[in-house]
């Protein structure tokens, strides 16, 4: 049942989450680039005071974009982690000797199902949503920003 639920979530929301992550990534990169350009202008004393509020918005929206990506990936990571916790609890129950034989059999079957059918929330089947994806996105964004800074 848990595997079916994760498949339903992936089929219903996978495409929307994919587009949300792509949108977040592109806005994160552009806002981060603007924020770095602003900090560079302040450090080199050629920042325009009339544009200060506009430029500070880059920093604000950079953190908002980072927070949105973290919220999406962390919630999916937590779901996957809870599945592992559930599996550990089932295995602890199986180690107790005071279970009825039928209950023990049902727990073993459920344990096999949870082990075989891992719950993974994906971006429309392209990649698994977890914290390592967020780290990769931040790394790629940093690489893009470095290239933009060198070109500009």
C-alpha atoms as one frame of an Amber mdcrd trajectory, in Angstrom:
protein
   0.000   0.000   0.000   2.811   2.436   0.846   4.455   1.775  -2.509   1.148
   2.383  -4.301   0.731   5.669  -2.449   4.203   6.826  -3.477   3.452   5.855
  -7.085   0.217   7.848  -6.951   2.070  10.871  -5.579   4.747  10.541  -8.259
   2.189  10.269 -11.048  -0.004  13.078  -9.728   2.635  15.588  -8.665   5.886
  14.519 -10.345   5.523  16.845 -13.327   4.438  19.807 -11.177   7.347  19.301
  -8.806   9.708  19.002 -11.786   8.546  22.343 -13.189   8.654  23.941  -9.729
  12.241  22.756  -9.210  13.284  23.974 -12.679  11.687  27.343 -11.986  13.322
  27.544  -8.560  16.709  26.651 -10.024  16.581  29.257 -12.766  15.385  32.023
 -10.460  17.912  30.963  -7.819  20.746  31.247 -10.339  19.648  34.654 -11.617
  18.998  36.032  -8.129  22.283  34.676  -6.834  24.105  36.292  -9.745  22.388
  39.608  -8.979  23.216  39.287  -5.292  26.886  38.604  -6.027  27.032  41.554
  -8.424  25.480  43.734  -5.698  27.980  42.594  -3.072  30.787  43.169  -5.554
  29.487  46.699  -6.233  29.291  47.463  -2.504  32.794  46.161  -1.871  34.219
  48.197  -4.746  32.292  51.348  -3.679  30.430  51.798  -6.931  26.973  50.796
  -5.733  24.184  53.193  -6.659  22.180  54.202  -3.588  19.018  54.603  -5.674
  19.212  50.913  -6.639  20.032  49.695  -3.111  16.528  48.358  -2.321  16.249
  46.697  -5.690  19.631  45.061  -5.293  18.900  43.929  -1.745  15.882  42.104
  -3.172  18.294  39.809  -5.025  19.709  38.635  -1.716  16.233  38.200  -0.239
  14.920  36.202  -3.220  18.069  34.096  -3.286  17.309  32.906   0.237  13.623
  32.413  -0.585  14.568  30.238  -3.591  16.994  28.239  -1.485  14.330  27.784
   1.186  11.765  26.574  -1.391  14.180  24.018  -2.839  15.113  22.865   0.663
  11.443  22.516   1.653  10.634  20.352  -1.363  13.681  18.108  -1.110  13.659
  17.863   2.680  10.016  16.766   2.806  10.726  14.009   0.270  13.916  13.012
   2.102  11.976  12.817   5.373   9.346  10.588   3.781  12.027   8.189   2.550
  13.767   8.248   5.919  10.509   7.430   7.722  10.133   4.359   5.523  13.512
   3.163   6.783  12.456   3.868  10.378   9.295   1.835   9.789  11.400  -1.044
   8.489  13.615  -0.894  11.600  10.544  -1.010  13.868   9.173  -4.015  11.999
  12.485  -5.830  12.325  12.570  -5.106  16.066   9.070  -6.530  16.369  10.176
  -9.649  14.522  12.931 -10.180  17.073  10.451 -10.419  19.933   9.395 -13.933
  20.719   5.951 -13.235  22.155   4.246 -12.654  18.793   1.595 -14.946  17.429
   2.741 -17.104  14.516   0.283 -15.503  12.072   1.325 -11.996  13.159   4.963
 -12.938  12.673   4.205 -14.222   9.170   2.303 -11.047   8.234   5.121  -8.845
   9.548   7.662 -10.810   7.530   5.586 -10.356   4.378   5.198  -6.648   5.036
   8.918  -6.334   5.741   9.708  -7.981   2.402   7.340  -5.632   0.591   8.826
  -2.529   2.186  12.364  -3.759   1.460  11.680  -4.588  -2.200   9.481  -1.630
  -3.045  11.435   1.349  -1.815   9.462   4.533  -1.460  11.075   7.139  -3.672
   9.523  10.411  -4.686  10.839  11.448  -8.071  10.785  14.354 -10.478   8.459
  12.712 -12.982  10.683   9.610 -12.946  13.829  11.548 -13.912  15.643  11.584
 -10.577  14.926  10.928  -6.917  14.015  13.901  -4.755  16.332  13.929  -1.772
  18.953  16.122  -0.164  21.697  14.934  -2.487  19.675  16.376  -5.379  19.591
  19.740  -3.632  23.358  19.608  -3.100  23.810  18.839  -6.792  21.549  21.742
  -7.751  23.520  24.129  -5.554  26.782  22.841  -7.046  25.526  23.272 -10.605
  24.164  26.717  -9.769  27.521  27.712  -8.340  29.245  26.540 -11.508  26.851
  28.586 -13.658  27.381  31.658 -11.502  31.166  31.307 -11.766  30.871  31.091
 -15.545  28.579  34.142 -15.600  31.009  36.090 -13.428  33.930  35.225 -15.706
  32.010  36.162 -18.856  30.792  39.438 -17.414
